[in-house]
């Protein structure tokens, strides 16, 4: 099992941390080491409590002060740490869709790796922060099978915790045909399986795929498809 490296700080005191950040941000020169020591050693829920204490203490928004006092990638990291996960994902998706150019890789990174519950929370945060519907924005900004696959993922309807060994061979045959024939209908069938089957089911499907084809599913997708559609399928 893989675990993160940021854990809740013991003996946590949000008021003291807010004072440290206030001193670091409002001095003559910004003390970046203090920001790093505090914000990277607290879990997300603790950072939210620090921001609340900061607002009570100084009457200012901590994220705004970070943006005004920092620059470049360091600012992006420090500001990013202050968002709850769903709000940060919504923030990134909004800029990926509504920036000067669509950032397809950002869409892939987020939507291909979140659980149903996380997708639901992201959509709620997106609507609250930007008064827009995430799926409608994807539909209007993206096209083709790449769009269709993103929209499927954004529904957050993947089956969870269920696997049927008897269905794996049938799924594997559909995946194999989709990699061989590559028609629009086969692309739809491919993305429907990858977006809706549980991960437990997909592992069985992929093992059967290798038995049928003698090839790893990722290698087959890389050979048969290209562009962002291929990158998204591989990410899933």
JSON list of C-alpha atoms in Angstrom, two decimals:
[
{"chain": "A", "resi": 1, "resn": "UNK", "atom": "CA", "xyz": [0.00, 0.00, 0.00]},
{"chain": "A", "resi": 2, "resn": "UNK", "atom": "CA", "xyz": [1.30, 3.47, -0.93]},
{"chain": "A", "resi": 3, "resn": "UNK", "atom": "CA", "xyz": [0.91, 6.26, 1.61]},
{"chain": "A", "resi": 4, "resn": "UNK", "atom": "CA", "xyz": [1.50, 10.00, 1.37]},
{"chain": "A", "resi": 5, "resn": "UNK", "atom": "CA", "xyz": [4.42, 11.65, 3.13]},
{"chain": "A", "resi": 6, "resn": "UNK", "atom": "CA", "xyz": [2.52, 14.50, 4.81]},
{"chain": "A", "resi": 7, "resn": "UNK", "atom": "CA", "xyz": [0.85, 13.51, 8.07]},
{"chain": "A", "resi": 8, "resn": "UNK", "atom": "CA", "xyz": [-1.08, 15.54, 10.68]},
{"chain": "A", "resi": 9, "resn": "UNK", "atom": "CA", "xyz": [1.37, 17.49, 12.80]},
{"chain": "A", "resi": 10, "resn": "UNK", "atom": "CA", "xyz": [1.42, 16.49, 16.48]},
{"chain": "A", "resi": 11, "resn": "UNK", "atom": "CA", "xyz": [0.74, 19.22, 19.07]},
{"chain": "A", "resi": 12, "resn": "UNK", "atom": "CA", "xyz": [-0.87, 21.28, 16.33]},
{"chain": "A", "resi": 13, "resn": "UNK", "atom": "CA", "xyz": [-1.63, 24.94, 17.15]},
{"chain": "A", "resi": 14, "resn": "UNK", "atom": "CA", "xyz": [-3.27, 26.83, 14.25]},
{"chain": "A", "resi": 15, "resn": "UNK", "atom": "CA", "xyz": [-3.02, 30.19, 16.01]},
{"chain": "A", "resi": 16, "resn": "UNK", "atom": "CA", "xyz": [0.73, 29.85, 16.49]},
{"chain": "A", "resi": 17, "resn": "UNK", "atom": "CA", "xyz": [1.16, 28.72, 12.88]},
{"chain": "A", "resi": 18, "resn": "UNK", "atom": "CA", "xyz": [-0.92, 31.66, 11.67]},
{"chain": "A", "resi": 19, "resn": "UNK", "atom": "CA", "xyz": [1.33, 34.01, 13.64]},
{"chain": "A", "resi": 20, "resn": "UNK", "atom": "CA", "xyz": [4.44, 32.47, 12.06]},
{"chain": "A", "resi": 21, "resn": "UNK", "atom": "CA", "xyz": [2.97, 32.86, 8.58]},
{"chain": "A", "resi": 22, "resn": "UNK", "atom": "CA", "xyz": [1.85, 36.41, 9.26]},
{"chain": "A", "resi": 23, "resn": "UNK", "atom": "CA", "xyz": [5.34, 37.36, 10.39]},
{"chain": "A", "resi": 24, "resn": "UNK", "atom": "CA", "xyz": [6.88, 35.67, 7.37]},
{"chain": "A", "resi": 25, "resn": "UNK", "atom": "CA", "xyz": [4.54, 37.35, 4.89]},
{"chain": "A", "resi": 26, "resn": "UNK", "atom": "CA", "xyz": [4.26, 40.83, 6.38]},
{"chain": "A", "resi": 27, "resn": "UNK", "atom": "CA", "xyz": [7.89, 41.48, 7.18]},
{"chain": "A", "resi": 28, "resn": "UNK", "atom": "CA", "xyz": [10.27, 43.53, 5.07]},
{"chain": "A", "resi": 29, "resn": "UNK", "atom": "CA", "xyz": [11.27, 40.45, 3.09]},
{"chain": "A", "resi": 30, "resn": "UNK", "atom": "CA", "xyz": [9.18, 37.30, 2.74]},
{"chain": "A", "resi": 31, "resn": "UNK", "atom": "CA", "xyz": [10.67, 34.49, 4.83]},
{"chain": "A", "resi": 32, "resn": "UNK", "atom": "CA", "xyz": [10.13, 31.61, 2.44]},
{"chain": "A", "resi": 33, "resn": "UNK", "atom": "CA", "xyz": [11.78, 29.03, 4.72]},
{"chain": "A", "resi": 34, "resn": "UNK", "atom": "CA", "xyz": [9.09, 29.67, 7.35]},
{"chain": "A", "resi": 35, "resn": "UNK", "atom": "CA", "xyz": [6.34, 29.12, 4.78]},
{"chain": "A", "resi": 36, "resn": "UNK", "atom": "CA", "xyz": [7.92, 25.85, 3.72]},
{"chain": "A", "resi": 37, "resn": "UNK", "atom": "CA", "xyz": [8.46, 24.65, 7.30]},
{"chain": "A", "resi": 38, "resn": "UNK", "atom": "CA", "xyz": [4.84, 25.29, 8.25]},
{"chain": "A", "resi": 39, "resn": "UNK", "atom": "CA", "xyz": [2.77, 24.50, 5.17]},
{"chain": "A", "resi": 40, "resn": "UNK", "atom": "CA", "xyz": [4.58, 21.34, 4.08]},
{"chain": "A", "resi": 41, "resn": "UNK", "atom": "CA", "xyz": [4.50, 19.86, 7.58]},
{"chain": "A", "resi": 42, "resn": "UNK", "atom": "CA", "xyz": [0.74, 20.11, 8.12]},
{"chain": "A", "resi": 43, "resn": "UNK", "atom": "CA", "xyz": [-1.98, 17.97, 6.56]},
{"chain": "A", "resi": 44, "resn": "UNK", "atom": "CA", "xyz": [-4.64, 19.60, 4.39]},
{"chain": "A", "resi": 45, "resn": "UNK", "atom": "CA", "xyz": [-7.28, 19.86, 7.12]},
{"chain": "A", "resi": 46, "resn": "UNK", "atom": "CA", "xyz": [-4.73, 21.53, 9.41]},
{"chain": "A", "resi": 47, "resn": "UNK", "atom": "CA", "xyz": [-3.79, 24.03, 6.69]},
{"chain": "A", "resi": 48, "resn": "UNK", "atom": "CA", "xyz": [-7.48, 24.94, 6.35]},
{"chain": "A", "resi": 49, "resn": "UNK", "atom": "CA", "xyz": [-7.61, 25.61, 10.11]},
{"chain": "A", "resi": 50, "resn": "UNK", "atom": "CA", "xyz": [-4.48, 27.76, 9.84]},
{"chain": "A", "resi": 51, "resn": "UNK", "atom": "CA", "xyz": [-6.14, 29.85, 7.11]},
{"chain": "A", "resi": 52, "resn": "UNK", "atom": "CA", "xyz": [-9.18, 30.37, 9.36]},
{"chain": "A", "resi": 53, "resn": "UNK", "atom": "CA", "xyz": [-6.96, 31.43, 12.27]},
{"chain": "A", "resi": 54, "resn": "UNK", "atom": "CA", "xyz": [-5.03, 33.74, 9.92]},
{"chain": "A", "resi": 55, "resn": "UNK", "atom": "CA", "xyz": [-8.24, 35.45, 8.81]},
{"chain": "A", "resi": 56, "resn": "UNK", "atom": "CA", "xyz": [-9.40, 35.89, 12.42]},
{"chain": "A", "resi": 57, "resn": "UNK", "atom": "CA", "xyz": [-6.02, 37.28, 13.43]},
{"chain": "A", "resi": 58, "resn": "UNK", "atom": "CA", "xyz": [-5.23, 39.63, 10.53]},
{"chain": "A", "resi": 59, "resn": "UNK", "atom": "CA", "xyz": [-8.57, 40.15, 8.78]},
{"chain": "A", "resi": 60, "resn": "UNK", "atom": "CA", "xyz": [-6.94, 39.01, 5.56]},
{"chain": "A", "resi": 61, "resn": "UNK", "atom": "CA", "xyz": [-7.15, 35.94, 3.34]},
{"chain": "A", "resi": 62, "resn": "UNK", "atom": "CA", "xyz": [-4.05, 33.76, 3.53]},
{"chain": "A", "resi": 63, "resn": "UNK", "atom": "CA", "xyz": [-4.29, 32.60, -0.09]},
{"chain": "A", "resi": 64, "resn": "UNK", "atom": "CA", "xyz": [-4.49, 36.22, -1.27]},
{"chain": "A", "resi": 65, "resn": "UNK", "atom": "CA", "xyz": [-1.42, 37.15, 0.78]},
{"chain": "A", "resi": 66, "resn": "UNK", "atom": "CA", "xyz": [0.51, 34.17, -0.59]},
{"chain": "A", "resi": 67, "resn": "UNK", "atom": "CA", "xyz": [-0.36, 35.22, -4.14]},
{"chain": "A", "resi": 68, "resn": "UNK", "atom": "CA", "xyz": [0.69, 38.83, -3.51]},
{"chain": "A", "resi": 69, "resn": "UNK", "atom": "CA", "xyz": [4.00, 38.01, -1.83]},
{"chain": "A", "resi": 70, "resn": "UNK", "atom": "CA", "xyz": [5.24, 35.05, -3.88]},
{"chain": "A", "resi": 71, "resn": "UNK", "atom": "CA", "xyz": [5.92, 34.40, -7.55]},
{"chain": "A", "resi": 72, "resn": "UNK", "atom": "CA", "xyz": [6.39, 31.74, -10.19]},
{"chain": "A", "resi": 73, "resn": "UNK", "atom": "CA", "xyz": [6.27, 28.02, -9.33]},
{"chain": "A", "resi": 74, "resn": "UNK", "atom": "CA", "xyz": [6.90, 28.59, -5.62]},
{"chain": "A", "resi": 75, "resn": "UNK", "atom": "CA", "xyz": [3.69, 30.64, -5.45]},
{"chain": "A", "resi": 76, "resn": "UNK", "atom": "CA", "xyz": [1.78, 27.90, -7.31]},
{"chain": "A", "resi": 77, "resn": "UNK", "atom": "CA", "xyz": [2.94, 25.24, -4.85]},
{"chain": "A", "resi": 78, "resn": "UNK", "atom": "CA", "xyz": [2.23, 27.27, -1.71]},
{"chain": "A", "resi": 79, "resn": "UNK", "atom": "CA", "xyz": [-1.19, 28.39, -2.94]},
{"chain": "A", "resi": 80, "resn": "UNK", "atom": "CA", "xyz": [-2.03, 24.88, -4.12]},
{"chain": "A", "resi": 81, "resn": "UNK", "atom": "CA", "xyz": [-1.34, 23.51, -0.65]},
{"chain": "A", "resi": 82, "resn": "UNK", "atom": "CA", "xyz": [-4.07, 25.71, 0.78]},
{"chain": "A", "resi": 83, "resn": "UNK", "atom": "CA", "xyz": [-6.93, 24.32, -1.31]},
{"chain": "A", "resi": 84, "resn": "UNK", "atom": "CA", "xyz": [-8.94, 21.31, -0.14]},
{"chain": "A", "resi": 85, "resn": "UNK", "atom": "CA", "xyz": [-8.28, 18.48, -2.65]},
{"chain": "A", "resi": 86, "resn": "UNK", "atom": "CA", "xyz": [-11.61, 18.76, -4.50]},
{"chain": "A", "resi": 87, "resn": "UNK", "atom": "CA", "xyz": [-11.33, 22.55, -4.73]},
{"chain": "A", "resi": 88, "resn": "UNK", "atom": "CA", "xyz": [-7.79, 22.31, -6.06]},
{"chain": "A", "resi": 89, "resn": "UNK", "atom": "CA", "xyz": [-8.81, 19.74, -8.69]},
{"chain": "A", "resi": 90, "resn": "UNK", "atom": "CA", "xyz": [-11.72, 21.98, -9.71]},
{"chain": "A", "resi": 91, "resn": "UNK", "atom": "CA", "xyz": [-9.33, 24.94, -9.91]},
{"chain": "A", "resi": 92, "resn": "UNK", "atom": "CA", "xyz": [-6.94, 23.01, -12.15]},
{"chain": "A", "resi": 93, "resn": "UNK", "atom": "CA", "xyz": [-9.72, 21.68, -14.38]},
{"chain": "A", "resi": 94, "resn": "UNK", "atom": "CA", "xyz": [-11.18, 25.16, -14.83]},
{"chain": "A", "resi": 95, "resn": "UNK", "atom": "CA", "xyz": [-7.85, 26.59, -15.95]},
{"chain": "A", "resi": 96, "resn": "UNK", "atom": "CA", "xyz": [-7.19, 23.54, -18.14]},
{"chain": "A", "resi": 97, "resn": "UNK", "atom": "CA", "xyz": [-10.50, 24.07, -19.92]},
{"chain": "A", "resi": 98, "resn": "UNK", "atom": "CA", "xyz": [-10.77, 27.86, -19.92]},
{"chain": "A", "resi": 99, "resn": "UNK", "atom": "CA", "xyz": [-7.17, 28.97, -20.35]},
{"chain": "A", "resi": 100, "resn": "UNK", "atom": "CA", "xyz": [-5.66, 30.29, -23.58]},
{"chain": "A", "resi": 101, "resn": "UNK", "atom": "CA", "xyz": [-5.14, 26.70, -24.73]},
{"chain": "A", "resi": 102, "resn": "UNK", "atom": "CA", "xyz": [-6.85, 23.57, -23.43]},
{"chain": "A", "resi": 103, "resn": "UNK", "atom": "CA", "xyz": [-4.44, 21.60, -21.22]},
{"chain": "A", "resi": 104, "resn": "UNK", "atom": "CA", "xyz": [-5.37, 18.05, -22.16]},
{"chain": "A", "resi": 105, "resn": "UNK", "atom": "CA", "xyz": [-2.73, 16.40, -19.98]},
{"chain": "A", "resi": 106, "resn": "UNK", "atom": "CA", "xyz": [-4.16, 18.07, -16.87]},
{"chain": "A", "resi": 107, "resn": "UNK", "atom": "CA", "xyz": [-7.62, 16.75, -17.71]},
{"chain": "A", "resi": 108, "resn": "UNK", "atom": "CA", "xyz": [-6.16, 13.27, -18.14]},
{"chain": "A", "resi": 109, "resn": "UNK", "atom": "CA", "xyz": [-4.17, 13.38, -14.89]},
{"chain": "A", "resi": 110, "resn": "UNK", "atom": "CA", "xyz": [-7.19, 14.31, -12.78]},
{"chain": "A", "resi": 111, "resn": "UNK", "atom": "CA", "xyz": [-10.16, 12.59, -14.36]},
{"chain": "A", "resi": 112, "resn": "UNK", "atom": "CA", "xyz": [-8.40, 9.27, -15.00]},
{"chain": "A", "resi": 113, "resn": "UNK", "atom": "CA", "xyz": [-7.27, 8.87, -11.41]},
{"chain": "A", "resi": 114, "resn": "UNK", "atom": "CA", "xyz": [-10.12, 9.94, -9.11]},
{"chain": "A", "resi": 115, "resn": "UNK", "atom": "CA", "xyz": [-12.72, 7.73, -7.41]},
{"chain": "A", "resi": 116, "resn": "UNK", "atom": "CA", "xyz": [-16.47, 8.17, -7.89]},
{"chain": "A", "resi": 117, "resn": "UNK", "atom": "CA", "xyz": [-16.72, 10.10, -4.62]},
{"chain": "A", "resi": 118, "resn": "UNK", "atom": "CA", "xyz": [-13.81, 12.34, -5.56]},
{"chain": "A", "resi": 119, "resn": "UNK", "atom": "CA", "xyz": [-15.38, 13.04, -8.97]},
{"chain": "A", "resi": 120, "resn": "UNK", "atom": "CA", "xyz": [-18.65, 13.99, -7.28]},
{"chain": "A", "resi": 121, "resn": "UNK", "atom": "CA", "xyz": [-16.83, 16.35, -4.87]},
{"chain": "A", "resi": 122, "resn": "UNK", "atom": "CA", "xyz": [-14.87, 17.90, -7.74]},
{"chain": "A", "resi": 123, "resn": "UNK", "atom": "CA", "xyz": [-18.07, 18.61, -9.70]},
{"chain": "A", "resi": 124, "resn": "UNK", "atom": "CA", "xyz": [-19.67, 20.19, -6.63]},
{"chain": "A", "resi": 125, "resn": "UNK", "atom": "CA", "xyz": [-16.58, 22.36, -6.04]},
{"chain": "A", "resi": 126, "resn": "UNK", "atom": "CA", "xyz": [-16.42, 23.31, -9.73]},
{"chain": "A", "resi": 127, "resn": "UNK", "atom": "CA", "xyz": [-20.04, 24.43, -9.73]},
{"chain": "A", "resi": 128, "resn": "UNK", "atom": "CA", "xyz": [-19.62, 26.36, -6.47]},
{"chain": "A", "resi": 129, "resn": "UNK", "atom": "CA", "xyz": [-16.36, 28.08, -7.45]},
{"chain": "A", "resi": 130, "resn": "UNK", "atom": "CA", "xyz": [-17.14, 28.92, -11.09]},
{"chain": "A", "resi": 131, "resn": "UNK", "atom": "CA", "xyz": [-20.93, 28.59, -11.41]},
{"chain": "A", "resi": 132, "resn": "UNK", "atom": "CA", "xyz": [-20.35, 26.24, -14.34]},
{"chain": "A", "resi": 133, "resn": "UNK", "atom": "CA", "xyz": [-21.11, 22.59, -14.93]},
{"chain": "A", "resi": 134, "resn": "UNK", "atom": "CA", "xyz": [-17.92, 20.58, -15.45]},
{"chain": "A", "resi": 135, "resn": "UNK", "atom": "CA", "xyz": [-19.44, 18.16, -17.93]},
{"chain": "A", "resi": 136, "resn": "UNK", "atom": "CA", "xyz": [-20.94, 20.96, -19.99]},
{"chain": "A", "resi": 137, "resn": "UNK", "atom": "CA", "xyz": [-17.55, 22.70, -20.13]},
{"chain": "A", "resi": 138, "resn": "UNK", "atom": "CA", "xyz": [-15.84, 19.48, -21.23]},
{"chain": "A", "resi": 139, "resn": "UNK", "atom": "CA", "xyz": [-18.50, 19.01, -23.90]},
{"chain": "A", "resi": 140, "resn": "UNK", "atom": "CA", "xyz": [-18.05, 22.54, -25.24]},
{"chain": "A", "resi": 141, "resn": "UNK", "atom": "CA", "xyz": [-14.23, 22.68, -25.15]},
{"chain": "A", "resi": 142, "resn": "UNK", "atom": "CA", "xyz": [-13.20, 19.15, -26.24]},
{"chain": "A", "resi": 143, "resn": "UNK", "atom": "CA", "xyz": [-14.19, 17.00, -29.21]},
{"chain": "A", "resi": 144, "resn": "UNK", "atom": "CA", "xyz": [-14.18, 13.46, -30.53]},
{"chain": "A", "resi": 145, "resn": "UNK", "atom": "CA", "xyz": [-13.64, 10.22, -28.65]},
{"chain": "A", "resi": 146, "resn": "UNK", "atom": "CA", "xyz": [-11.30, 11.99, -26.24]},
{"chain": "A", "resi": 147, "resn": "UNK", "atom": "CA", "xyz": [-14.23, 14.17, -25.17]},
{"chain": "A", "resi": 148, "resn": "UNK", "atom": "CA", "xyz": [-16.58, 11.20, -24.92]},
{"chain": "A", "resi": 149, "resn": "UNK", "atom": "CA", "xyz": [-14.16, 9.34, -22.66]},
{"chain": "A", "resi": 150, "resn": "UNK", "atom": "CA", "xyz": [-13.63, 12.36, -20.41]},
{"chain": "A", "resi": 151, "resn": "UNK", "atom": "CA", "xyz": [-17.39, 12.83, -20.13]},
{"chain": "A", "resi": 152, "resn": "UNK", "atom": "CA", "xyz": [-17.80, 9.17, -19.19]},
{"chain": "A", "resi": 153, "resn": "UNK", "atom": "CA", "xyz": [-15.18, 9.51, -16.46]},
{"chain": "A", "resi": 154, "resn": "UNK", "atom": "CA", "xyz": [-16.77, 12.77, -15.24]},
{"chain": "A", "resi": 155, "resn": "UNK", "atom": "CA", "xyz": [-20.03, 10.95, -14.58]},
{"chain": "A", "resi": 156, "resn": "UNK", "atom": "CA", "xyz": [-18.35, 9.14, -11.68]},
{"chain": "A", "resi": 157, "resn": "UNK", "atom": "CA", "xyz": [-20.31, 5.95, -12.30]},
{"chain": "A", "resi": 158, "resn": "UNK", "atom": "CA", "xyz": [-17.53, 3.35, -12.30]},
{"chain": "A", "resi": 159, "resn": "UNK", "atom": "CA", "xyz": [-18.56, 0.11, -10.60]},
{"chain": "A", "resi": 160, "resn": "UNK", "atom": "CA", "xyz": [-16.75, -0.35, -7.30]},
{"chain": "A", "resi": 161, "resn": "UNK", "atom": "CA", "xyz": [-15.62, -3.46, -5.45]},
{"chain": "A", "resi": 162, "resn": "UNK", "atom": "CA", "xyz": [-17.15, -5.92, -7.91]},
{"chain": "A", "resi": 163, "resn": "UNK", "atom": "CA", "xyz": [-15.52, -8.42, -10.24]},
{"chain": "A", "resi": 164, "resn": "UNK", "atom": "CA", "xyz": [-17.05, -11.23, -12.29]},
{"chain": "A", "resi": 165, "resn": "UNK", "atom": "CA", "xyz": [-14.44, -13.74, -13.53]},
{"chain": "A", "resi": 166, "resn": "UNK", "atom": "CA", "xyz": [-16.95, -15.15, -16.02]},
{"chain": "A", "resi": 167, "resn": "UNK", "atom": "CA", "xyz": [-17.25, -11.74, -17.72]},
{"chain": "A", "resi": 168, "resn": "UNK", "atom": "CA", "xyz": [-13.50, -11.19, -18.09]},
{"chain": "A", "resi": 169, "resn": "UNK", "atom": "CA", "xyz": [-13.12, -13.29, -21.25]},
{"chain": "A", "resi": 170, "resn": "UNK", "atom": "CA", "xyz": [-16.00, -11.47, -22.98]},
{"chain": "A", "resi": 171, "resn": "UNK", "atom": "CA", "xyz": [-14.59, -8.06, -22.03]},
{"chain": "A", "resi": 172, "resn": "UNK", "atom": "CA", "xyz": [-11.14, -9.11, -23.21]},
{"chain": "A", "resi": 173, "resn": "UNK", "atom": "CA", "xyz": [-12.50, -10.12, -26.62]},
{"chain": "A", "resi": 174, "resn": "UNK", "atom": "CA", "xyz": [-14.23, -6.75, -26.98]},
{"chain": "A", "resi": 175, "resn": "UNK", "atom": "CA", "xyz": [-11.00, -4.96, -26.05]},
{"chain": "A", "resi": 176, "resn": "UNK", "atom": "CA", "xyz": [-9.04, -7.07, -28.52]},
{"chain": "A", "resi": 177, "resn": "UNK", "atom": "CA", "xyz": [-11.47, -6.37, -31.36]},
{"chain": "A", "resi": 178, "resn": "UNK", "atom": "CA", "xyz": [-11.41, -2.65, -30.50]},
{"chain": "A", "resi": 179, "resn": "UNK", "atom": "CA", "xyz": [-7.62, -2.61, -30.77]},
{"chain": "A", "resi": 180, "resn": "UNK", "atom": "CA", "xyz": [-7.74, -4.43, -34.12]},
{"chain": "A", "resi": 181, "resn": "UNK", "atom": "CA", "xyz": [-10.61, -2.78, -35.96]},
{"chain": "A", "resi": 182, "resn": "UNK", "atom": "CA", "xyz": [-10.54, 0.78, -34.53]},
{"chain": "A", "resi": 183, "resn": "UNK", "atom": "CA", "xyz": [-13.92, 1.90, -35.89]},
{"chain": "A", "resi": 184, "resn": "UNK", "atom": "CA", "xyz": [-15.92, 4.57, -34.07]},
{"chain": "A", "resi": 185, "resn": "UNK", "atom": "CA", "xyz": [-18.17, 1.87, -32.64]},
{"chain": "A", "resi": 186, "resn": "UNK", "atom": "CA", "xyz": [-15.20, -0.11, -31.35]},
{"chain": "A", "resi": 187, "resn": "UNK", "atom": "CA", "xyz": [-13.67, 3.01, -29.80]},
{"chain": "A", "resi": 188, "resn": "UNK", "atom": "CA", "xyz": [-16.94, 3.56, -27.94]},
{"chain": "A", "resi": 189, "resn": "UNK", "atom": "CA", "xyz": [-16.96, -0.02, -26.67]},
{"chain": "A", "resi": 190, "resn": "UNK", "atom": "CA", "xyz": [-13.34, 0.28, -25.57]},
{"chain": "A", "resi": 191, "resn": "UNK", "atom": "CA", "xyz": [-13.88, 3.44, -23.55]},
{"chain": "A", "resi": 192, "resn": "UNK", "atom": "CA", "xyz": [-17.14, 2.16, -22.08]},
{"chain": "A", "resi": 193, "resn": "UNK", "atom": "CA", "xyz": [-15.36, -0.86, -20.60]},
{"chain": "A", "resi": 194, "resn": "UNK", "atom": "CA", "xyz": [-12.36, 1.12, -19.34]},
{"chain": "A", "resi": 195, "resn": "UNK", "atom": "CA", "xyz": [-14.50, 3.87, -17.80]},
{"chain": "A", "resi": 196, "resn": "UNK", "atom": "CA", "xyz": [-17.24, 1.80, -16.18]},
{"chain": "A", "resi": 197, "resn": "UNK", "atom": "CA", "xyz": [-15.81, -1.53, -15.03]},
{"chain": "A", "resi": 198, "resn": "UNK", "atom": "CA", "xyz": [-14.45, -1.72, -11.49]},
{"chain": "A", "resi": 199, "resn": "UNK", "atom": "CA", "xyz": [-10.65, -1.73, -11.22]},
{"chain": "A", "resi": 200, "resn": "UNK", "atom": "CA", "xyz": [-10.87, -5.27, -9.84]},
{"chain": "A", "resi": 201, "resn": "UNK", "atom": "CA", "xyz": [-12.77, -6.31, -12.98]},
{"chain": "A", "resi": 202, "resn": "UNK", "atom": "CA", "xyz": [-10.32, -4.52, -15.25]},
{"chain": "A", "resi": 203, "resn": "UNK", "atom": "CA", "xyz": [-7.37, -6.43, -13.78]},
{"chain": "A", "resi": 204, "resn": "UNK", "atom": "CA", "xyz": [-9.12, -9.68, -14.67]},
{"chain": "A", "resi": 205, "resn": "UNK", "atom": "CA", "xyz": [-10.01, -8.31, -18.12]},
{"chain": "A", "resi": 206, "resn": "UNK", "atom": "CA", "xyz": [-6.39, -7.34, -18.77]},
{"chain": "A", "resi": 207, "resn": "UNK", "atom": "CA", "xyz": [-5.10, -10.75, -17.74]},
{"chain": "A", "resi": 208, "resn": "UNK", "atom": "CA", "xyz": [-7.56, -12.40, -20.12]},
{"chain": "A", "resi": 209, "resn": "UNK", "atom": "CA", "xyz": [-6.57, -9.91, -22.83]},
{"chain": "A", "resi": 210, "resn": "UNK", "atom": "CA", "xyz": [-2.97, -11.03, -22.50]},
{"chain": "A", "resi": 211, "resn": "UNK", "atom": "CA", "xyz": [-4.01, -14.67, -22.66]},
{"chain": "A", "resi": 212, "resn": "UNK", "atom": "CA", "xyz": [-5.99, -14.05, -25.85]},
{"chain": "A", "resi": 213, "resn": "UNK", "atom": "CA", "xyz": [-3.59, -11.71, -27.63]},
{"chain": "A", "resi": 214, "resn": "UNK", "atom": "CA", "xyz": [-0.20, -12.50, -26.12]},
{"chain": "A", "resi": 215, "resn": "UNK", "atom": "CA", "xyz": [0.18, -8.76, -25.60]},
{"chain": "A", "resi": 216, "resn": "UNK", "atom": "CA", "xyz": [-0.11, -6.33, -22.70]},
{"chain": "A", "resi": 217, "resn": "UNK", "atom": "CA", "xyz": [-3.16, -4.09, -22.97]},
{"chain": "A", "resi": 218, "resn": "UNK", "atom": "CA", "xyz": [-1.07, -0.90, -22.69]},
{"chain": "A", "resi": 219, "resn": "UNK", "atom": "CA", "xyz": [1.22, -2.01, -25.52]},
{"chain": "A", "resi": 220, "resn": "UNK", "atom": "CA", "xyz": [-1.81, -2.83, -27.66]},
{"chain": "A", "resi": 221, "resn": "UNK", "atom": "CA", "xyz": [-3.40, 0.58, -27.06]},
{"chain": "A", "resi": 222, "resn": "UNK", "atom": "CA", "xyz": [-0.12, 2.34, -27.79]},
{"chain": "A", "resi": 223, "resn": "UNK", "atom": "CA", "xyz": [0.18, 0.49, -31.09]},
{"chain": "A", "resi": 224, "resn": "UNK", "atom": "CA", "xyz": [-3.43, 0.97, -32.21]},
{"chain": "A", "resi": 225, "resn": "UNK", "atom": "CA", "xyz": [-4.28, 4.52, -31.15]},
{"chain": "A", "resi": 226, "resn": "UNK", "atom": "CA", "xyz": [-2.58, 7.88, -30.88]},
{"chain": "A", "resi": 227, "resn": "UNK", "atom": "CA", "xyz": [-3.06, 11.40, -29.56]},
{"chain": "A", "resi": 228, "resn": "UNK", "atom": "CA", "xyz": [-4.77, 12.37, -26.34]},
{"chain": "A", "resi": 229, "resn": "UNK", "atom": "CA", "xyz": [-7.36, 9.58, -26.71]},
{"chain": "A", "resi": 230, "resn": "UNK", "atom": "CA", "xyz": [-4.52, 7.05, -26.51]},
{"chain": "A", "resi": 231, "resn": "UNK", "atom": "CA", "xyz": [-2.91, 8.85, -23.55]},
{"chain": "A", "resi": 232, "resn": "UNK", "atom": "CA", "xyz": [-6.20, 8.87, -21.66]},
{"chain": "A", "resi": 233, "resn": "UNK", "atom": "CA", "xyz": [-6.85, 5.17, -22.26]},
{"chain": "A", "resi": 234, "resn": "UNK", "atom": "CA", "xyz": [-3.36, 4.29, -21.05]},
{"chain": "A", "resi": 235, "resn": "UNK", "atom": "CA", "xyz": [-3.77, 6.48, -17.96]},
{"chain": "A", "resi": 236, "resn": "UNK", "atom": "CA", "xyz": [-6.96, 4.62, -17.06]}
]
